[in-house]
Tab-separated table of C-alpha atoms in Angstrom:
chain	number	residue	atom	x	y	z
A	1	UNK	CA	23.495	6.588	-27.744
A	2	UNK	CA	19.768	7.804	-27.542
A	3	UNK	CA	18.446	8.848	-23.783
A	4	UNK	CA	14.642	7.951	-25.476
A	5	UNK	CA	15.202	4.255	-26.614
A	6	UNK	CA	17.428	1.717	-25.401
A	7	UNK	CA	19.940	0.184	-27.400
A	8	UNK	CA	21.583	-2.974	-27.820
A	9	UNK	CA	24.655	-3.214	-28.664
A	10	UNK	CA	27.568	-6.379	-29.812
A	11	UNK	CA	31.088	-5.890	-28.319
A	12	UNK	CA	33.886	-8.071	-29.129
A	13	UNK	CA	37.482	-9.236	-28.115
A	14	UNK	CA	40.183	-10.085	-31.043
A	15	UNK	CA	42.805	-11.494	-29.325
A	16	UNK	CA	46.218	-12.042	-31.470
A	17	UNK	CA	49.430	-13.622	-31.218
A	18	UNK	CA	50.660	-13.340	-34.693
A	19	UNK	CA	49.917	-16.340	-36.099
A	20	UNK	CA	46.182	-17.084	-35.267
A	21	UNK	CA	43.355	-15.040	-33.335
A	22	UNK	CA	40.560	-15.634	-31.327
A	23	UNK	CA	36.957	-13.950	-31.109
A	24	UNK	CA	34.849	-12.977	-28.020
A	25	UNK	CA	31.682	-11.191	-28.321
A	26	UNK	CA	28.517	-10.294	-26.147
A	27	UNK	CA	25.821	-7.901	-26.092
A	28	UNK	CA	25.330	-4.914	-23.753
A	29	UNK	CA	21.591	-3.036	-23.220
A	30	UNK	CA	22.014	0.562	-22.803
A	31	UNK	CA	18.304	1.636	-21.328
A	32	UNK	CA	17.315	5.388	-21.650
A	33	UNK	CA	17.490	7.386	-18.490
A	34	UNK	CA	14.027	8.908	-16.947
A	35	UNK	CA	12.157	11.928	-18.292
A	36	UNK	CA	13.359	14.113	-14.983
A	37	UNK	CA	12.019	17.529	-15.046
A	38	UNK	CA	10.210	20.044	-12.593
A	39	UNK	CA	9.173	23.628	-12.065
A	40	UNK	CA	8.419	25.606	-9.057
A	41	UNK	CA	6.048	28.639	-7.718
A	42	UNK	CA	8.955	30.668	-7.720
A	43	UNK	CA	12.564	30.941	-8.289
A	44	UNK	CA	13.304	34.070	-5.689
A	45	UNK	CA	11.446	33.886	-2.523
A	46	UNK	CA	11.637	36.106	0.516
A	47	UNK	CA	13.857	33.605	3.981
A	48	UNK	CA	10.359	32.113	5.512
A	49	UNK	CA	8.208	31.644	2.468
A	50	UNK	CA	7.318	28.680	1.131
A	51	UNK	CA	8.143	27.383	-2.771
A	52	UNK	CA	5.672	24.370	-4.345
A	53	UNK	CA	8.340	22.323	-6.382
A	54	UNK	CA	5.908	20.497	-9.737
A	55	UNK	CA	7.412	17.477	-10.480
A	56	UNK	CA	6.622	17.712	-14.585
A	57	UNK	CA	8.626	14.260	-14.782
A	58	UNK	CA	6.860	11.049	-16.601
A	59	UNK	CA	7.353	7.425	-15.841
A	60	UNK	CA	8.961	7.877	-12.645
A	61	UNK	CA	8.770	4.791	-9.970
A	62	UNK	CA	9.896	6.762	-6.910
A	63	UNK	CA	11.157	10.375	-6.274
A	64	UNK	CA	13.463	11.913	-3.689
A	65	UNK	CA	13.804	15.710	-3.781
A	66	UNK	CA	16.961	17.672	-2.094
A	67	UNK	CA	16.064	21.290	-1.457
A	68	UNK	CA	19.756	22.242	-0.832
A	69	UNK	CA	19.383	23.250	2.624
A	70	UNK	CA	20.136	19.970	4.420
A	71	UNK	CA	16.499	19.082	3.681
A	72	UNK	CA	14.603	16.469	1.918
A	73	UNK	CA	11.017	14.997	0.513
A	74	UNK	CA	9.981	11.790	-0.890
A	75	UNK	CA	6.973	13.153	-1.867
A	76	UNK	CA	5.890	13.692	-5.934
A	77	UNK	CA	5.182	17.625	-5.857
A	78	UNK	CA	6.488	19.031	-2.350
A	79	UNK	CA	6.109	22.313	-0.711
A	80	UNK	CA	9.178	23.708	1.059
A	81	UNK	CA	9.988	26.966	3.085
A	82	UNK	CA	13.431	28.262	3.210
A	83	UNK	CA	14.540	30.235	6.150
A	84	UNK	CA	17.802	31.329	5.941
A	85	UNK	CA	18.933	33.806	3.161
A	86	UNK	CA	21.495	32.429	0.086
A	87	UNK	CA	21.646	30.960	-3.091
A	88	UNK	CA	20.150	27.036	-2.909
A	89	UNK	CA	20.411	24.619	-5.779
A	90	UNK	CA	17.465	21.964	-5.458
A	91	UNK	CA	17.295	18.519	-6.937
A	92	UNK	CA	15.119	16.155	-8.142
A	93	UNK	CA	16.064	12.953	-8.098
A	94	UNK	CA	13.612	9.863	-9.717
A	95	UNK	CA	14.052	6.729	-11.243
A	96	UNK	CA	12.224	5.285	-13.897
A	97	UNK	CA	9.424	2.936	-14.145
A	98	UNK	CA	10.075	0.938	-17.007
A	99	UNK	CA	14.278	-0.064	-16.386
A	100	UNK	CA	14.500	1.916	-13.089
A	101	UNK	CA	17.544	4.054	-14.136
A	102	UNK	CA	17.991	7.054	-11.757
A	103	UNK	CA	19.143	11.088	-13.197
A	104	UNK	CA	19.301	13.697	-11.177
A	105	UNK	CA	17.637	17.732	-12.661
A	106	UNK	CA	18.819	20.556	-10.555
A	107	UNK	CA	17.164	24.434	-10.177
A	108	UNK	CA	18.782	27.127	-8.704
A	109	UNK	CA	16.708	29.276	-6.022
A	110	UNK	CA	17.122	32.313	-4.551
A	111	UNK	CA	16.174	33.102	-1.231
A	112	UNK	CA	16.246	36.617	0.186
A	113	UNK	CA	16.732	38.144	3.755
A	114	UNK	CA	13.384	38.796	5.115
A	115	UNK	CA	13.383	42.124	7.061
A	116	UNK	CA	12.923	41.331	11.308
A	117	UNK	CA	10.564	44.067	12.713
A	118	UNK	CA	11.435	44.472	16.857
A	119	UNK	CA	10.179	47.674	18.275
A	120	UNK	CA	10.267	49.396	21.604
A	121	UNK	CA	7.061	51.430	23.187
A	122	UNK	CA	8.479	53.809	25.946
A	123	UNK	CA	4.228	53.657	27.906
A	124	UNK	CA	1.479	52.038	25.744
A	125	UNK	CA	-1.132	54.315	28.111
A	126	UNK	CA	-1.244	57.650	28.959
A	127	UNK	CA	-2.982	60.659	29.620
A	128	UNK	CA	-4.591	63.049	26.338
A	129	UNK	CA	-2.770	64.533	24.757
A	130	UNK	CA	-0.261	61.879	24.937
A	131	UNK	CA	2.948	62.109	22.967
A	132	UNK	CA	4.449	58.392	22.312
A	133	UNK	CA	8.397	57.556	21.387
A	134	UNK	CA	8.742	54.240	19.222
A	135	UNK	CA	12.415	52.705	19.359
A	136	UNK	CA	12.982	50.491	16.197
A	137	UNK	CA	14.952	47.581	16.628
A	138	UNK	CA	14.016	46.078	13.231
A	139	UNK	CA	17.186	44.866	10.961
A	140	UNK	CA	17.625	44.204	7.299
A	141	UNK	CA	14.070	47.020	6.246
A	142	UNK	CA	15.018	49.558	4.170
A	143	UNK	CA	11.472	51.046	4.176
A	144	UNK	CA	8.996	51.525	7.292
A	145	UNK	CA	5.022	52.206	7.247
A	146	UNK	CA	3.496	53.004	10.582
A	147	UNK	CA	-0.018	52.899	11.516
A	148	UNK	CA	-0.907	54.716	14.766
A	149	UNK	CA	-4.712	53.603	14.634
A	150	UNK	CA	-5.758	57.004	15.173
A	151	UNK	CA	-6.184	57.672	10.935
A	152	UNK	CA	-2.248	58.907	11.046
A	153	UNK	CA	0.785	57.405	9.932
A	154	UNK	CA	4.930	57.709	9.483
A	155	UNK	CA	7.514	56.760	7.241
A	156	UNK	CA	10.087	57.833	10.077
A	157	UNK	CA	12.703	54.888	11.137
A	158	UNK	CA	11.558	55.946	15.146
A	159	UNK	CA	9.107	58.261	14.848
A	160	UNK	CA	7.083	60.456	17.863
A	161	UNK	CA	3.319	60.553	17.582
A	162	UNK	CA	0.944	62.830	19.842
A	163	UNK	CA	-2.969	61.007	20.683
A	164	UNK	CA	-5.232	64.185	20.564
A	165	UNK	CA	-7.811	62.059	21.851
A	166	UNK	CA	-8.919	59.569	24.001
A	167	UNK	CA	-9.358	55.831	23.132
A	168	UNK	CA	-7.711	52.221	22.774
A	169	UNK	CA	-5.846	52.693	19.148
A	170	UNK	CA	-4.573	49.516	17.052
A	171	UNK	CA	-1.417	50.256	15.723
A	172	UNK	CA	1.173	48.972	13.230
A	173	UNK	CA	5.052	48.785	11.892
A	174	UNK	CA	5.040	47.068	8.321
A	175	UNK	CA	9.357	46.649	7.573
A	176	UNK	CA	10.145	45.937	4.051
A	177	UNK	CA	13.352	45.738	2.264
A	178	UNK	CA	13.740	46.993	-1.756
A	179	UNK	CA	13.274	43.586	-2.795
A	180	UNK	CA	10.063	43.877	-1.460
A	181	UNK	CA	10.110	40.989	1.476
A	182	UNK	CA	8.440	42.718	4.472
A	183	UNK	CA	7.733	41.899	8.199
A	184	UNK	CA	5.373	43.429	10.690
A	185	UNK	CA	3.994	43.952	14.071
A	186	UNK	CA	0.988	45.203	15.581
A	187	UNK	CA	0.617	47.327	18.942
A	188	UNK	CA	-2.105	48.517	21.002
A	189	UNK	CA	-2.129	52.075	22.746
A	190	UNK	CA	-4.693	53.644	25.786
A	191	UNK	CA	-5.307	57.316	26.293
A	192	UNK	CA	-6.626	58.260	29.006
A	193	UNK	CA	-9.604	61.458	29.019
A	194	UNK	CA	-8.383	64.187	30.144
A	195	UNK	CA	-10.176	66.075	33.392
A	196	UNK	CA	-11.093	69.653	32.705
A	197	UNK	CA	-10.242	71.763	35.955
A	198	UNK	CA	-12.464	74.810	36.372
A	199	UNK	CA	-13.702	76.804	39.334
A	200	UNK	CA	-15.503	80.042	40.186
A	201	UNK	CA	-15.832	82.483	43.435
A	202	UNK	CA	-19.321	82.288	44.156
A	203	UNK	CA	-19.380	84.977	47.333
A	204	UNK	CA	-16.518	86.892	49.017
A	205	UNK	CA	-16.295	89.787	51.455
A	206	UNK	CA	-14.360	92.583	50.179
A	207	UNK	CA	-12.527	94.951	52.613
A	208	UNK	CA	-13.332	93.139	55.858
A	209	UNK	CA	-10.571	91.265	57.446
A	210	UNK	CA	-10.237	88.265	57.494
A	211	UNK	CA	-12.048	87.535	54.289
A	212	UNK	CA	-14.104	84.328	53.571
A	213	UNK	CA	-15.011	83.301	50.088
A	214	UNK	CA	-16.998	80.256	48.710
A	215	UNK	CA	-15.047	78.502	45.742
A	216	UNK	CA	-17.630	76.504	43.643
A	217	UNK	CA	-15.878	73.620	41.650
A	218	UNK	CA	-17.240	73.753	38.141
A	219	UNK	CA	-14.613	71.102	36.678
A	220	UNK	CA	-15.823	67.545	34.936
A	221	UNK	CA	-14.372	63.837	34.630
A	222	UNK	CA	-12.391	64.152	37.915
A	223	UNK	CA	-12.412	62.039	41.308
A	224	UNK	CA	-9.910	63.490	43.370
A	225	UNK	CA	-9.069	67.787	43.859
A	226	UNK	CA	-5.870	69.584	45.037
A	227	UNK	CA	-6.905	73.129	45.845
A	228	UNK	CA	-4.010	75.515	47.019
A	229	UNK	CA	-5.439	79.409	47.758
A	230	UNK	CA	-2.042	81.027	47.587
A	231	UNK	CA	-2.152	82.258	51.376
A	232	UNK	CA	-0.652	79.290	52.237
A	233	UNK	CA	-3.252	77.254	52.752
A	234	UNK	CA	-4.479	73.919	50.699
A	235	UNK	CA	-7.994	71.682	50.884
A	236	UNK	CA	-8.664	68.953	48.412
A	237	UNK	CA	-12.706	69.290	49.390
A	238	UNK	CA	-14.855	69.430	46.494
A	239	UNK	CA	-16.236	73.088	47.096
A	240	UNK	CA	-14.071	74.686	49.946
A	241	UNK	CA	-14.246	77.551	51.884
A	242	UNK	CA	-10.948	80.105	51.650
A	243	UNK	CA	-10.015	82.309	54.690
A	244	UNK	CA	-7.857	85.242	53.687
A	245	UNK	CA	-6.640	86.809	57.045
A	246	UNK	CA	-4.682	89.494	55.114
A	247	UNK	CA	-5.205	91.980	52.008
A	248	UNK	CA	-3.353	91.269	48.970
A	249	UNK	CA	-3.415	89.589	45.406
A	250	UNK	CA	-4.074	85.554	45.306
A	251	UNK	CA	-3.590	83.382	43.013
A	252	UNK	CA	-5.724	80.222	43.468
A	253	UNK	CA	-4.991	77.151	41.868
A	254	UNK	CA	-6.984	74.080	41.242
A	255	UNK	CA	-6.032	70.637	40.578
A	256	UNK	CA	-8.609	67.903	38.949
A	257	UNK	CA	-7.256	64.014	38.915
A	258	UNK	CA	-9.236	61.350	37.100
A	259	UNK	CA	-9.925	57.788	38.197
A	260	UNK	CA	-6.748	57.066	36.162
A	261	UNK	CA	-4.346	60.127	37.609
A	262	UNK	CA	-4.341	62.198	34.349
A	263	UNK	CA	-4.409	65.969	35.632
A	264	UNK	CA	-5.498	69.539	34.801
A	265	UNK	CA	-5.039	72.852	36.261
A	266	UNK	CA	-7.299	76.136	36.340
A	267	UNK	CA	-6.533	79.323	38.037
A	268	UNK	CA	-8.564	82.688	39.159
A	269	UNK	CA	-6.794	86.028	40.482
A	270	UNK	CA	-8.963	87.123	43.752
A	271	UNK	CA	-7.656	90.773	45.280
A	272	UNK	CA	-9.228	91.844	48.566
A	273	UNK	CA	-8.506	94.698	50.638
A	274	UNK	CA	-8.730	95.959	54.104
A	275	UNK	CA	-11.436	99.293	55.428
A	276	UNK	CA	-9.199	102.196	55.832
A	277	UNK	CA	-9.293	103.458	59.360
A	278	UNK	CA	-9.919	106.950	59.600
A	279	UNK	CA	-7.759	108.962	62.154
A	280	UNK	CA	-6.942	112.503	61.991
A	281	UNK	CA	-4.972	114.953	64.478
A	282	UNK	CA	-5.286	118.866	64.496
A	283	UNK	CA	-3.444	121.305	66.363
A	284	UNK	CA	-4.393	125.089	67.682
């Protein structure tokens, strides 16, 4: 029997008992089934992407589409996104027009494991230079492309980056897997400017004791000073005055803090000593 043309067709009964017979006949129509057929975007798609199913068919009076999933559309030429990984078989399923038969046309689709990009910033702001450990948490990437935003990058699974300068830097993690389905996530890091610490003796009085210098603070981009003279005593004024009350070799120290706490350190060697005292004893 023909699926394009319908057919008509005589059956009969002969009915026997071995000396006569008897004749029943009538017709049957055999109608042809729809023209079903469809094709799609694509047959292997990446678990979240989204497949356009083209419903080719012809003389169709109503549709109903299963995508395989536990999902379904009434609507001619659907578009349908897949989230979970596996093999799906989709169906079309129409009837026609003309004698409203119903077929069912089935494609196979293949829907791969996206990769899931989850990462872990220890600080997202620091002080320059600031050295930054990345944790990655992603699952199913076989391949990972980071962006620090600062015109470097990594390959590394949990890679370590050092900020030379200051700045707010745009970073990102692109995961992808061999079959090339690929997730990402962006980031945002702060540096901080570092303070530069830097001081000079403007004046000191060698070999009288005690000994008073003038320390001149030379240093840029700080708000705050920790000053330690290495005789014990500390100031955090700007330009301080140092009393030595002994001779010796000092090591002063300066600390410069910024608005936001980043730090740096400068030091000077100052040596003083005391008049010798003359004295002198003779004997006769």
């Amino acid at each position: 029997i023909s699926n394009s043309t319908d057919t008509v067709f005589t059956v009969s009964l002969v009915v026997t008992n071995g000396c006569s017979y008897d004749t029943s006949s009538n017709t049957v129509s055999i109608f042809p089934q729809p023209n079903l057929s469809f094709s799609v975007s694509q047959d292997s798609i990446c678990s979240g992407d989204e497949i356009t199913f083209i419903n080719t068919s012809t003389g169709l009076i109503n549709t109903y589409w299963d995508f395989g999933d536990g999902l379904s559309s009434t609507q001619y030429s659907p578009t349908h996104g897949y989230q979970t990984a596996g093999t799906y078989f989709a169906s079309l399923i129409g009837a026609g027009s003309e004698y409203g038969c119903i077929d069912t046309v089935s494609q196979r689709i293949i829907v791969i494991q996206t990769p899931s990009v989850n990462i872990s910033v220890q600080d997202t702001f620091g002080c320059q230079p600031f050295e930054l450990s990345f944790d990655n948490y992603s699952q199913f990437g076989d391949f990972y492309a980071w962006e620090f935003g600062d015109g470097n990058s990594s390959g590394l699974e949990n890679p370590n980056h050092i900020y030379l300068s200051n700045g707010v830097f745009d970073g990102s993690l692109i995961t992808s897997n061999n079959l090339g389905c690929s997730d990402s996530v962006n980031f945002q890091v702060t540096v901080y400017p570092q303070p530069v610490s830097s001081f000079d003796i403007e004046s000191q009085s060698l070999c009288i004791l005690p000994d008073t210098i003038q320390l001149t603070n030379q240093s840029t981009g700080a708000i705050g000073y920790g000053w330690n003279f290495g005789n014990g005593q500390s100031s955090a004024e700007n330009n301080p005055t140092a009393i030595f009350e002994s001779a010796g070799d000092f090591y002063i120290s300066l600390i410069a803090y910024s608005e936001q706490n980043c730090a740096d350190t400068s030091y000077l060697e100052y040596s003083n000593s005391s008049v010798p005292e003359a004295d002198f004893s003779f004997s006769s």
